[in-house]
Short mmCIF file of C-alpha atoms and ligand atoms in Angstrom, two decimals:
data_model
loop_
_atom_site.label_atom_id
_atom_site.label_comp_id
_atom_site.label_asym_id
_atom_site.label_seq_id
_atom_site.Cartn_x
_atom_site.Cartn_y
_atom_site.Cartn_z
CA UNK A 1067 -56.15 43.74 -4.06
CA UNK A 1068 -54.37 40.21 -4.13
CA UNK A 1069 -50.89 40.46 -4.84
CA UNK A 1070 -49.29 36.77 -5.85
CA UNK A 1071 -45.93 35.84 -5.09
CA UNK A 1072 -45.53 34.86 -8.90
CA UNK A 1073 -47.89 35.46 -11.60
CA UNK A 1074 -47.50 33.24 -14.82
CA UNK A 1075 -48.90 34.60 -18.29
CA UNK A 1076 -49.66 32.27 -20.43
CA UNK A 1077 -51.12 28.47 -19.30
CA UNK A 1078 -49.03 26.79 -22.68
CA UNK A 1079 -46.46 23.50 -22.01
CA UNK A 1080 -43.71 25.88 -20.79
CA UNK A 1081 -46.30 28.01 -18.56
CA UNK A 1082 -47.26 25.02 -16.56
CA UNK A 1083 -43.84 23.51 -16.29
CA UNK A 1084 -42.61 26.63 -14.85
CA UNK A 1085 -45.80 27.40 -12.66
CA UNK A 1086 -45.08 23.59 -11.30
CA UNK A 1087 -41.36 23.98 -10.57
CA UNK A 1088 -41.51 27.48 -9.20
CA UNK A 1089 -44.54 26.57 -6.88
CA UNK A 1090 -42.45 22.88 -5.81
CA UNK A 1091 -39.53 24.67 -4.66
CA UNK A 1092 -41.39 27.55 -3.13
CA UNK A 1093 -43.86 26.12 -1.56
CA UNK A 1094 -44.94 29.14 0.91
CA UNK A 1095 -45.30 31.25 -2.43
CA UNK A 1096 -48.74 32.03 -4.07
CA UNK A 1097 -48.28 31.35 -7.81
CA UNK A 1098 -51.01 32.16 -10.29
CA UNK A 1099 -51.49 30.97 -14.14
CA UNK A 1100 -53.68 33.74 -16.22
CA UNK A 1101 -54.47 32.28 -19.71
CA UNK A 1102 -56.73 33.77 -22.37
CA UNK A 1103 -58.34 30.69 -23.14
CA UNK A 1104 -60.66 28.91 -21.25
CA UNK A 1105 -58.67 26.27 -20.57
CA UNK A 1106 -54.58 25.42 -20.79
CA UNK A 1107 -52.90 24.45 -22.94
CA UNK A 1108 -54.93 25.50 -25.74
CA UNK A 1109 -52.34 27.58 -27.42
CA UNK A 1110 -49.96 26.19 -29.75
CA UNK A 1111 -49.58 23.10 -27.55
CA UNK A 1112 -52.42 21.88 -28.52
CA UNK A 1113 -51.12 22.53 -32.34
CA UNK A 1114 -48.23 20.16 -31.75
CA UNK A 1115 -47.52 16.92 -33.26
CA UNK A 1116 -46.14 15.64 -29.99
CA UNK A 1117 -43.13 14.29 -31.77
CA UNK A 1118 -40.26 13.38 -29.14
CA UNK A 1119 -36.48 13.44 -30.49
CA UNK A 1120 -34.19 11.79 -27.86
CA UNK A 1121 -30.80 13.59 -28.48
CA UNK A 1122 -31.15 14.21 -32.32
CA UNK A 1123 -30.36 17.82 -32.45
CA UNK A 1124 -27.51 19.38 -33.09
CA UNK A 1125 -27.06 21.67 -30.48
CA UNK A 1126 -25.83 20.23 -27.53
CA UNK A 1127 -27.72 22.32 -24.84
CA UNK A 1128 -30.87 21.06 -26.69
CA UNK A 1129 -29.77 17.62 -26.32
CA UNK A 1130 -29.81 18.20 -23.00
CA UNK A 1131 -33.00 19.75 -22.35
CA UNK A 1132 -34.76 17.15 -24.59
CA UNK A 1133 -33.06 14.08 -23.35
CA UNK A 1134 -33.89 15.17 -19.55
CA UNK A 1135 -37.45 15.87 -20.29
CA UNK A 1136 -38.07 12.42 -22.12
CA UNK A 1137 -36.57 10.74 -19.39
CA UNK A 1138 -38.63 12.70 -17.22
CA UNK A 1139 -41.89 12.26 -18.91
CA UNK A 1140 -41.10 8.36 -19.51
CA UNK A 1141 -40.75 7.92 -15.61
CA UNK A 1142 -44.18 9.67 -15.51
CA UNK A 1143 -45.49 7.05 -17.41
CA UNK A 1144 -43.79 4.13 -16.29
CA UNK A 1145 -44.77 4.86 -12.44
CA UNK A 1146 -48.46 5.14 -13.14
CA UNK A 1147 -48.31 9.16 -12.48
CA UNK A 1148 -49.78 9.56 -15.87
CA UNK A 1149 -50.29 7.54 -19.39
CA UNK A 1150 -48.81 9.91 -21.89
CA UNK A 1151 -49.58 7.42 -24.46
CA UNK A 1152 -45.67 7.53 -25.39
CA UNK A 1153 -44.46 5.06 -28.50
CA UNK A 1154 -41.19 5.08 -29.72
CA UNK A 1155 -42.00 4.73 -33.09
CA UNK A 1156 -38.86 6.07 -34.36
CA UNK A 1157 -37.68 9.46 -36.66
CA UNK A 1158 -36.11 8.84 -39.81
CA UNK A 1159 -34.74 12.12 -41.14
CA UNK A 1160 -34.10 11.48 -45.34
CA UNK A 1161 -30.63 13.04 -46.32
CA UNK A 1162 -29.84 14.64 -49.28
CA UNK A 1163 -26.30 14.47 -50.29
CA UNK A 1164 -26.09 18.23 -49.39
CA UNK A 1165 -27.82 18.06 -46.11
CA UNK A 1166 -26.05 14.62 -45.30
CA UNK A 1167 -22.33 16.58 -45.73
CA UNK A 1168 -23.50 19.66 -43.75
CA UNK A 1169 -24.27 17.59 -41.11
CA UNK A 1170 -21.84 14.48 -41.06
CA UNK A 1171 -19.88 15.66 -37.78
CA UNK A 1172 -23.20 15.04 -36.26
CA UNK A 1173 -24.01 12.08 -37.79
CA UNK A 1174 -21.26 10.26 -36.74
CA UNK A 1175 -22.20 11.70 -32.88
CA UNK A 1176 -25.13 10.10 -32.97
CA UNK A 1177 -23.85 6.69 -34.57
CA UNK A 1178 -21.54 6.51 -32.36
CA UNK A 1179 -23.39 7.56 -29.18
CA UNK A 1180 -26.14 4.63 -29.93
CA UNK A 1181 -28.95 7.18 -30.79
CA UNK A 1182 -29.03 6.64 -34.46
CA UNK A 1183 -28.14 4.18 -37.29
CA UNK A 1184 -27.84 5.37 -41.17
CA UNK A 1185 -30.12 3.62 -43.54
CA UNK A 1186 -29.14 2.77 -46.76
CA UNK A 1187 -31.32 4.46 -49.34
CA UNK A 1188 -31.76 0.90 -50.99
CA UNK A 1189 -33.77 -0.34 -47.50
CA UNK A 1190 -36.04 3.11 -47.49
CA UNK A 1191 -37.18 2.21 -51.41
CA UNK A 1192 -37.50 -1.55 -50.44
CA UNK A 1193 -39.70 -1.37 -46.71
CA UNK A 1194 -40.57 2.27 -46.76
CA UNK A 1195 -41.49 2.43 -50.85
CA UNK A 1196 -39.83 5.93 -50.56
CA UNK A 1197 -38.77 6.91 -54.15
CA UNK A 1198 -35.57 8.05 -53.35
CA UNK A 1199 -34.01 9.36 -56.93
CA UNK A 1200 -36.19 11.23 -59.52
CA UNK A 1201 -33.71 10.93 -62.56
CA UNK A 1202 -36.31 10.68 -65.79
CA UNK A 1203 -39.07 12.23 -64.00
CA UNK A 1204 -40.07 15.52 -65.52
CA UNK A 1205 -42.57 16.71 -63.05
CA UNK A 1206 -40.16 16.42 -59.99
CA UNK A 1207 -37.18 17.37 -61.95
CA UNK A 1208 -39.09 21.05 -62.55
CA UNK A 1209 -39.91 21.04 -59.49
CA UNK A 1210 -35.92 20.43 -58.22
CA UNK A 1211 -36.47 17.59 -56.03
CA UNK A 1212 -33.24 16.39 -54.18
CA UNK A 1213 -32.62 13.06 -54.00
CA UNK A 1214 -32.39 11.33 -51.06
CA UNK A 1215 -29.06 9.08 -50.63
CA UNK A 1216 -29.63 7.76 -47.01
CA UNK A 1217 -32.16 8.19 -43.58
CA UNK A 1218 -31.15 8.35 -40.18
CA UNK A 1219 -32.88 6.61 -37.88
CA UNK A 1220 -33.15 7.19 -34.43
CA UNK A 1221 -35.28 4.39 -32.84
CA UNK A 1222 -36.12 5.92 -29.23
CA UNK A 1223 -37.47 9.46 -30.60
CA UNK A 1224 -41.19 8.72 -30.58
CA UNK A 1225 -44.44 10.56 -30.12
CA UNK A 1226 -46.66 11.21 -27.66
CA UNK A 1227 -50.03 12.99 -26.23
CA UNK A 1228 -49.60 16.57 -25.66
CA UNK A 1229 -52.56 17.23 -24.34
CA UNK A 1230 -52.71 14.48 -21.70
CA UNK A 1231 -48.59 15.98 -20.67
CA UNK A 1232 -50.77 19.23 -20.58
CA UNK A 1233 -52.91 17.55 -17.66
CA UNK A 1234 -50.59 15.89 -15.92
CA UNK A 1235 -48.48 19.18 -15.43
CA UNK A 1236 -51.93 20.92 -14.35
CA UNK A 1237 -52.90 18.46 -12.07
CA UNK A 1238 -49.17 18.44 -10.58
CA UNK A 1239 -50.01 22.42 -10.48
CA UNK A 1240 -53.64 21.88 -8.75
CA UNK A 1241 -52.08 19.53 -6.11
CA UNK A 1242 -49.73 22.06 -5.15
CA UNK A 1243 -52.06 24.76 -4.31
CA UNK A 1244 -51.03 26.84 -8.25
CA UNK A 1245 -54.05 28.84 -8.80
CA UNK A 1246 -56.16 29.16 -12.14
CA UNK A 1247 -57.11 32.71 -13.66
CA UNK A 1248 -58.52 31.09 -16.78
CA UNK A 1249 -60.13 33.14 -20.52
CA UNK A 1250 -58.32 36.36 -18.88
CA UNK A 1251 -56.20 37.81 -21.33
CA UNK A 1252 -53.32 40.01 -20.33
CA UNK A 1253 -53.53 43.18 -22.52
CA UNK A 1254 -50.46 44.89 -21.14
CA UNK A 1255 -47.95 45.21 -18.50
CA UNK A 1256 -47.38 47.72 -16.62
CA UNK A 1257 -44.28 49.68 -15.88
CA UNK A 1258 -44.05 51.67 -12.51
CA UNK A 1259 -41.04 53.47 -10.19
CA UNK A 1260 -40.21 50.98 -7.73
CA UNK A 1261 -40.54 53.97 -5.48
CA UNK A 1262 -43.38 56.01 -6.05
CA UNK A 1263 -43.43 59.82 -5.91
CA UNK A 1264 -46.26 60.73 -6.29
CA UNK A 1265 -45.57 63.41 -9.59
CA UNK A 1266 -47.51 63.51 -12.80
CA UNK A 1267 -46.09 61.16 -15.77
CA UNK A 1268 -44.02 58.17 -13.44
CA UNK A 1269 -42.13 56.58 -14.13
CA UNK A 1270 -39.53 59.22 -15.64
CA UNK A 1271 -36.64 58.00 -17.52
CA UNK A 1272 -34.36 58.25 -14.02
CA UNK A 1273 -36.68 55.86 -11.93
CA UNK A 1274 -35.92 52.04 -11.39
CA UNK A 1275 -39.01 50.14 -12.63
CA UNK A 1276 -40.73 47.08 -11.50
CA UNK A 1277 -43.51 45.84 -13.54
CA UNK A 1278 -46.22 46.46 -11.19
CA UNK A 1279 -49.08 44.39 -11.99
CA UNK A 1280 -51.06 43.19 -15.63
CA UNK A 1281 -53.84 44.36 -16.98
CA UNK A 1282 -56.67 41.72 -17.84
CA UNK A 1283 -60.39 42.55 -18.97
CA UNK A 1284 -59.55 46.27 -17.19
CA UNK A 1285 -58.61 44.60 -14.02
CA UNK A 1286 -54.97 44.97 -12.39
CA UNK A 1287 -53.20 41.61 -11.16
CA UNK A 1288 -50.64 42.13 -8.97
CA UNK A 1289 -47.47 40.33 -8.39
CA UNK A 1290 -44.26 40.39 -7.07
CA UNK A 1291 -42.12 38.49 -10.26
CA UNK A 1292 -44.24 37.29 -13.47
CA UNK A 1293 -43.20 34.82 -15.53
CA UNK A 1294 -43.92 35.50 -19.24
CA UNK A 1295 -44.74 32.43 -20.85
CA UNK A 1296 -46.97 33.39 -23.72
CA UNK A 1297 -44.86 31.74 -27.01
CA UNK A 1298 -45.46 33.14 -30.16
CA UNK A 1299 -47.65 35.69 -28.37
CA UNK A 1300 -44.77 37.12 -26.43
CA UNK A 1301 -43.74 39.87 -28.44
CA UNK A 1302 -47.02 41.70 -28.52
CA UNK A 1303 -46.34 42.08 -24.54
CA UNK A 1304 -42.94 42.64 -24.58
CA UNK A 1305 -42.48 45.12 -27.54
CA UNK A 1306 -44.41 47.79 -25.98
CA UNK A 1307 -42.23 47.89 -23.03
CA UNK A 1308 -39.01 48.22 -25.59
CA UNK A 1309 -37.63 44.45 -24.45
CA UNK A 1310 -36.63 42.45 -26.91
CA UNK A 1311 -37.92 38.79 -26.45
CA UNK A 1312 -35.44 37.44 -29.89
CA UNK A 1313 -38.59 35.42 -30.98
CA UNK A 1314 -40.86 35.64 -33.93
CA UNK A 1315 -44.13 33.77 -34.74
CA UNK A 1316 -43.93 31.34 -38.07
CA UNK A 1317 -46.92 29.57 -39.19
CA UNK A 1318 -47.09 25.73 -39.18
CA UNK A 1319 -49.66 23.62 -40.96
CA UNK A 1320 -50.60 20.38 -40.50
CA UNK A 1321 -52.90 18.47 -42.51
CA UNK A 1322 -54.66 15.31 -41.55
CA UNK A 1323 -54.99 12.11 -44.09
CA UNK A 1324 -56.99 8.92 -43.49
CA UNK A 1325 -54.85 5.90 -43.86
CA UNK A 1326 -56.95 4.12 -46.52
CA UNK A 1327 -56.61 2.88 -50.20
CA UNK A 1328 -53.13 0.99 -50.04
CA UNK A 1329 -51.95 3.79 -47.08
CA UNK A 1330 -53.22 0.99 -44.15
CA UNK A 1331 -49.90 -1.00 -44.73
CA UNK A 1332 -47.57 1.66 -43.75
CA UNK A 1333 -48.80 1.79 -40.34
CA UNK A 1334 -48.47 -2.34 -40.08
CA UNK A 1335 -45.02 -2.54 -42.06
CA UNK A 1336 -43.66 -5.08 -39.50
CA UNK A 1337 -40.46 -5.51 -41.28
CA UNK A 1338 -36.67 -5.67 -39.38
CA UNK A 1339 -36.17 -2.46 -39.49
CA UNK A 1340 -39.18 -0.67 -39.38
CA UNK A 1341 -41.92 -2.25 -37.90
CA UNK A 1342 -44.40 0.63 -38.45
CA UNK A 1343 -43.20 3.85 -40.49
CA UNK A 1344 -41.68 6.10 -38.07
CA UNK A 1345 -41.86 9.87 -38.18
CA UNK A 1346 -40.22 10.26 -41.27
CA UNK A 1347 -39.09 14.45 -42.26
CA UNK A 1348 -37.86 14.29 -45.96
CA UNK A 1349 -36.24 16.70 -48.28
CA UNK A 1350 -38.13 20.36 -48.55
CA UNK A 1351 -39.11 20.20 -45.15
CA UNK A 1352 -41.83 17.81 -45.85
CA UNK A 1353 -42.64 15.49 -43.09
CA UNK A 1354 -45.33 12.62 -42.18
CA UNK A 1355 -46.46 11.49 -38.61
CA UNK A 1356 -48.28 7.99 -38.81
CA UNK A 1357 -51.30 7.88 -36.26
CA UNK A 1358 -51.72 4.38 -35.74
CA UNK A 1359 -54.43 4.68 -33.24
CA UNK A 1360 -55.98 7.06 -35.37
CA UNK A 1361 -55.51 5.35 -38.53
CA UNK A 1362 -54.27 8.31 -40.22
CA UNK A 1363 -50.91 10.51 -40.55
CA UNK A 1364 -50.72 13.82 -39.74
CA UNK A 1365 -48.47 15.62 -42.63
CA UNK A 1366 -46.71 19.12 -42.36
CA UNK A 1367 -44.61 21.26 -44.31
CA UNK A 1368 -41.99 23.84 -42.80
CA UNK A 1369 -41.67 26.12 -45.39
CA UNK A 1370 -39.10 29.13 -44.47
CA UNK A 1371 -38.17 32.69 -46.85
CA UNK A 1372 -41.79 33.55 -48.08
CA UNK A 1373 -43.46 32.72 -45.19
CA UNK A 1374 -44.23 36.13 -43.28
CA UNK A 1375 -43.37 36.07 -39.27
CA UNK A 1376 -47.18 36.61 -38.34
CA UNK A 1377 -49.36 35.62 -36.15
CA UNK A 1378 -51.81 33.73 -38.47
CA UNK A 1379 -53.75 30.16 -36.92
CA UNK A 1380 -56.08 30.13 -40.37
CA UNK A 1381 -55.20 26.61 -42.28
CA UNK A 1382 -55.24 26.76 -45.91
CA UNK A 1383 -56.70 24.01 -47.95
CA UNK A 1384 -54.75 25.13 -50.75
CA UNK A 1385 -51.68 25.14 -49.10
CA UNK A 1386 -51.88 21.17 -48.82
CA UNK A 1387 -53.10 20.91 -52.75
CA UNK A 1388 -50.44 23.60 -53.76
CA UNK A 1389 -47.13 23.25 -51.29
CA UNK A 1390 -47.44 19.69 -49.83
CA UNK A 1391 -49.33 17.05 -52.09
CA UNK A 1392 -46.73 17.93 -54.93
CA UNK A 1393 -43.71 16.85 -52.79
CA UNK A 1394 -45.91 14.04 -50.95
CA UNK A 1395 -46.77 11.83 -54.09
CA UNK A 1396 -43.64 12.46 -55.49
CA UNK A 1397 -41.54 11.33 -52.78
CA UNK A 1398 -44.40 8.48 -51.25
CA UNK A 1399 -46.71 7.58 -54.50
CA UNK A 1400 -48.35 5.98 -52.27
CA UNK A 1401 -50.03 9.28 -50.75
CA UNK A 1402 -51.16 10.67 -54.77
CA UNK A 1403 -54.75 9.98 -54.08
CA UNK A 1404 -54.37 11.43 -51.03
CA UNK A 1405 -56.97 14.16 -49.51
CA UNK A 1406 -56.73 16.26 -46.12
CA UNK A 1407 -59.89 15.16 -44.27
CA UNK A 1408 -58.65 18.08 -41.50
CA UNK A 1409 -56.45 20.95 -41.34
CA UNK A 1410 -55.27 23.09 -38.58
CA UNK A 1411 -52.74 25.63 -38.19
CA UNK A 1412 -50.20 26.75 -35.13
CA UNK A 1413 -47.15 28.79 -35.02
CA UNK A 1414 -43.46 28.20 -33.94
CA UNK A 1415 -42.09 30.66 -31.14
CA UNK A 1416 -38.90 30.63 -33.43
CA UNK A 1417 -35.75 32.27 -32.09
CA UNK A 1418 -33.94 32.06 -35.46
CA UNK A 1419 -30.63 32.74 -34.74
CA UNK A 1420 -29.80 29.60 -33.11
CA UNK A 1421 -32.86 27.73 -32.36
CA UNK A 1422 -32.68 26.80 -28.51
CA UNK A 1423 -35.13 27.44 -26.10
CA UNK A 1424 -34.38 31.45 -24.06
CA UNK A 1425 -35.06 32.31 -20.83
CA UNK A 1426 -34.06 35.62 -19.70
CA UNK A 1427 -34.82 38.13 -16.87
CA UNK A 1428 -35.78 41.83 -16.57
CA UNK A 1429 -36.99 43.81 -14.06
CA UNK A 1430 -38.84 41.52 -11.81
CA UNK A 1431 -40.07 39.56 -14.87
CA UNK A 1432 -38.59 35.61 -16.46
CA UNK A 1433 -39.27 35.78 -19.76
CA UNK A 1434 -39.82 31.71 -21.10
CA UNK A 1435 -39.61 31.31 -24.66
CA UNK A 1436 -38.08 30.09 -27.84
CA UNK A 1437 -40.01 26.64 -28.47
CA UNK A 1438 -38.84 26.89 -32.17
CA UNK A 1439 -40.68 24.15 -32.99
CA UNK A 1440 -39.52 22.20 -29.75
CA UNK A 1441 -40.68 23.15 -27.28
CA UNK A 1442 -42.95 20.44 -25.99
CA UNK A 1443 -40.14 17.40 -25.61
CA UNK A 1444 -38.03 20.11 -23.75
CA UNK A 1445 -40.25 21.30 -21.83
CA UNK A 1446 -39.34 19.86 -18.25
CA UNK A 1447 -35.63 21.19 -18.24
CA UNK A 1448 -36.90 24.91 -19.43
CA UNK A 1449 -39.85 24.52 -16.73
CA UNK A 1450 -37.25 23.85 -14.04
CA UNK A 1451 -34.44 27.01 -16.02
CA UNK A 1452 -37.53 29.09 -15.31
CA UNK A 1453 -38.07 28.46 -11.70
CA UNK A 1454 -34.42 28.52 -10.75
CA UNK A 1455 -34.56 32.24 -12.67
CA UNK A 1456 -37.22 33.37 -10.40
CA UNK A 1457 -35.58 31.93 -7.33
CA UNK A 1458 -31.99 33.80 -8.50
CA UNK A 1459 -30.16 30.80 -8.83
CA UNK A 1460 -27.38 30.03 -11.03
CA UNK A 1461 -27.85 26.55 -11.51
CA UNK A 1462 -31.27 24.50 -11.90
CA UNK A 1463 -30.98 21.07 -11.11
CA UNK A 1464 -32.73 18.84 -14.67
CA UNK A 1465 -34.39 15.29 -14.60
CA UNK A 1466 -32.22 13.07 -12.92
CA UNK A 1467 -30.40 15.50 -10.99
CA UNK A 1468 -28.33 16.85 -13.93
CA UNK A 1469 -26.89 20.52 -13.34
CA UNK A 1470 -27.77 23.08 -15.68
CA UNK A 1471 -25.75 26.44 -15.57
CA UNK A 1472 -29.24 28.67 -16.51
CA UNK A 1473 -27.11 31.38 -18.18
CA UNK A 1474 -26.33 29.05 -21.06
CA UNK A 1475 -29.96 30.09 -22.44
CA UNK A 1476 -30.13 33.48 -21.21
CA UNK A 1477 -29.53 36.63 -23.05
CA UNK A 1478 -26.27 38.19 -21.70
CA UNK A 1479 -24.13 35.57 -21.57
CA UNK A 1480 -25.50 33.03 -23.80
CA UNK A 1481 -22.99 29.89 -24.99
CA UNK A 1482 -25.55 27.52 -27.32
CA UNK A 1483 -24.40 25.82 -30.62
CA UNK A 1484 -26.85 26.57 -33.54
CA UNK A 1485 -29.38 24.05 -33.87
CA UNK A 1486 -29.68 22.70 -37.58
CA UNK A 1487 -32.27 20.03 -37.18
CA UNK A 1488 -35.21 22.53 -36.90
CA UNK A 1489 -37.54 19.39 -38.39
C1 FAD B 331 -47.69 22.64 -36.14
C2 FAD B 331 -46.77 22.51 -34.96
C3 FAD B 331 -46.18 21.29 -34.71
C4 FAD B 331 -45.32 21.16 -33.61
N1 FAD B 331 -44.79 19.93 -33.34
C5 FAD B 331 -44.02 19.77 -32.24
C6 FAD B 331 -43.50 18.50 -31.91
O1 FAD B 331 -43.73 17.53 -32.61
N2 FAD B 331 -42.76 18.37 -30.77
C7 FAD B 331 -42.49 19.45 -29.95
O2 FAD B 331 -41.80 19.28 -28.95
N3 FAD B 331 -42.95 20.68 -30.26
C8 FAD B 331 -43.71 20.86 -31.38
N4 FAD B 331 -44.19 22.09 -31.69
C9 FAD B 331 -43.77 23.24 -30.89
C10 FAD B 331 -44.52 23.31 -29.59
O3 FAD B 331 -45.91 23.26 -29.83
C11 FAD B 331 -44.15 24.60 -28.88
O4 FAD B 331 -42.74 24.74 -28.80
C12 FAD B 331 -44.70 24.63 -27.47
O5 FAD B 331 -46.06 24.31 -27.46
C13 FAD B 331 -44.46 25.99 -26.90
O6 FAD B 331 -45.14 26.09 -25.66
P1 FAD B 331 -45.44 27.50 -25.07
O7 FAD B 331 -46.00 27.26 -23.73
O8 FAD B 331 -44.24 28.37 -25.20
O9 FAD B 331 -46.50 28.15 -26.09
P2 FAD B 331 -48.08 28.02 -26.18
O10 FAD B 331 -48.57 26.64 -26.04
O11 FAD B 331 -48.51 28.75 -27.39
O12 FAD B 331 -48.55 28.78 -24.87
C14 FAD B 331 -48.67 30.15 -24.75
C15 FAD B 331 -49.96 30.41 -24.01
O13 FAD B 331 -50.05 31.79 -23.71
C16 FAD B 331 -51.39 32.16 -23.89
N5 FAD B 331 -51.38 33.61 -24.10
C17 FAD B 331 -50.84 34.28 -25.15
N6 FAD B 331 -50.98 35.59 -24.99
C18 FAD B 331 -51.62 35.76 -23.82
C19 FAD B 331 -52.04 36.89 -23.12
N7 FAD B 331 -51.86 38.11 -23.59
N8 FAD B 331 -52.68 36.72 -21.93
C20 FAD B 331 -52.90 35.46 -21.42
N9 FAD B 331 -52.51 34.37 -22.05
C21 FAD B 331 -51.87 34.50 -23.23
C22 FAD B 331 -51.84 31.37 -25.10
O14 FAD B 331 -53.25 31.27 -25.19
C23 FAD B 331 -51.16 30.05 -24.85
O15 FAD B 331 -51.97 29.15 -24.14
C24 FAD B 331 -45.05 22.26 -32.77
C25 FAD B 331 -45.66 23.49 -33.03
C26 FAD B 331 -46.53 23.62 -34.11
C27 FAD B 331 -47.17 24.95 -34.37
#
């Protein structure tokens, strides 16, 4: 039976960054990806928005790991490696007065670092047509609309395509020698002495474990460290073996609307400040990403207490009608006549209590994990985390040779600040 070096579950954004990095800096080593689907990168990767946010979070570790990977994925681009179609279109995030106090430590940081400017709510009514105050309007005043009293604006967060990032990683992988065990889903893991006696029921309680091998379609794939990389899937493996992976699935809708009747102009606004709209997250965790290619915007809602931690990739139609078009045309009249012409659904790998990415160890296992929502524009630092975990070193070395102490995300001696912008 083949027994890999390192086996990889789970062929998402964060599987392939760490199959790369582990497989670059061990290049004897035979490193496998398994992945249920039939291709990578098919999970909720592919569910993404591909949104980019250089710096604007307020935890600094995530500044970090988002900041390195942009750069990273931006010298991709600019060498010729690969065109990851990235535009810096911008994120406005629309304060309320509340949201603006809670946060105004931060605000200032990113003033003052360059990485943001605060917009008057004057110039978001005048190029934006963002209705920024509902006094005198019954319907929003029901529904308890907060007004908006300024945006800030962050022009070199930006978008880009996830699935061509996908690609590039898996042709970095395929170059390397990273082998492909593709529509194999891993049904367990399985727990065995490290020493072997031979008696009925092993392991007993006193044995040390390893985790042997995986199970996938009845077969056993051996290795000697795995890497678990399966996102919002991850508990399902882990909770059987009594291992806590701090992460819970939350479903995320996005719905997709044709930019026509009047909606055209927003992608063209060619003004001073905003020459197209920018990815724009307003009050109620409404938020808007203008296609311009596409000629459409892609428009989400991250709705929180009520929503169930499940496992659930069905969209609703009446969740646009009933959650999102309310707050939409209230906010952006613009968008009243407007009508999903697509829908899909994905779900956040969301490690509530502070909202940075984890990677932890046990046994001979790295456990990758935590996207909360993120998890794509981070993805090269916790790629590199993951392959300095299986190689037992303290520090990985981030995009542009920045050192990263890998205990900062880990479990036993974690030291992140909460993260607030969860957008
Ligand atoms: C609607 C939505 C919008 C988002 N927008 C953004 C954004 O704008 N920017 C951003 O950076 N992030 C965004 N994210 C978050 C981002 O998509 C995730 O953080 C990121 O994709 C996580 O990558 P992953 O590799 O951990 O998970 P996944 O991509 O889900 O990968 C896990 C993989 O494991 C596989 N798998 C699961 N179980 C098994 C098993 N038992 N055996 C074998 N394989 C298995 C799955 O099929 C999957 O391919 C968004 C997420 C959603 C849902």
């Amino acid at each position: 039976m083949v027994e890999y070096d390192v086996a990889v579950i789970g062929g998402g954004i964060l599987g392939l960054t760490s199959a790369y990095y582990t497989k670059l800096s061990n290049p004897g080593f035979s490193v496998a990806v398994i992945e249920k689907e039939a291709e990578v990168g098919q999970g909720n990767t592919s569910r993404s928005v591909g949104g980019y946010r250089y710096g604007i979070f307020t935890s600094h570790v995530n500044r970090i790991l988002s900041e390195t990977s942009i750069n990273h994925f931006r010298e991709a681009q600019e060498s010729g490696e690969a065109d990851l179609s990235m535009r810096d279109v911008g994120y406005l995030i629309l304060l309320t007065k509340s949201r603006m106090e809670r946060l105004s430590k931060y605000l200032e940081g990113f003033v003052r670092e360059g990485k943001g400017e605060i917009i008057k709510a004057e110039e978001l009514r005048r190029s934006l047509r963002i209705v920024t105050s509902h006094k005198g309007d019954e319907e929003a005043e029901l529904m308890e609309l907060e007004d908006i009293v300024a945006g800030l604006y962050a022009p070199r967060c930006g978008q880009l395509d996830v699935e061509k990032l996908v690609m590039m990683y898996k042709r970095r992988c395929i170059s390397l020698g990273v082998e492909f065990l593709l529509g194999r889903r891993v049904e367990s893991l399985q727990l065995s002495p490290e020493k072997p006696l031979g008696i009925p029921r092993e392991p007993r309680a006193w044995q040390k474990l390893t985790v042997s091998h995986v199970v996938a379609g009845g077969e056993a794939i051996r290795a000697r460290q795995f890497i678990v990389a399966t996102g919002s899937w991850t508990p399902e493996l882990l909770d059987p073996l009594g291992v806590d992976c701090f992460v819970k699935p939350k479903k995320r809708q996005v719905a997709v609307v044709k930019a026509s009747g009047g909606l055209e102009e927003l992608l063209n606004l060619g003004g001073e400040v905003f020459k197209e709209m920018p990815m724009t997250f307003f009050p109620h965790g409404l938020y808007i990403a203008p296609r311009k290619g596409e000629k459409s915007f892609w428009v989400g809602l991250t709705d929180e207490i009520g929503r169930p931690f499940l496992l659930d990739l069905e969209a609703e139609t009446s969740y646009y009608y009933d959650n999102i078009h309310p707050v939409l045309s209230k906010y952006m009249p613009a968008f009243s006549n407007s009508r999903p012409e697509n829908m899909w659904a994905g779900c956040y790998s969301m490690n509530n209590l502070d909202g940075n990415p984890i990677v932890f160890r046990f046994l001979n296992c790295v456990v990758v994990t935590g996207g909360s929502g993120s998890g794509v524009m981070k993805s090269d630092a916790v790629g590199r985390i993951a392959a300095a975990a299986v190689n037992g070193q303290k520090t990985a070395i981030l995009h542009g040779g920045v050192p990263f102490d890998i205990s900062v995300i880990g479990v036993e001696e974690r030291r992140v600040d909460k993260e607030y912008l969860i957008l």
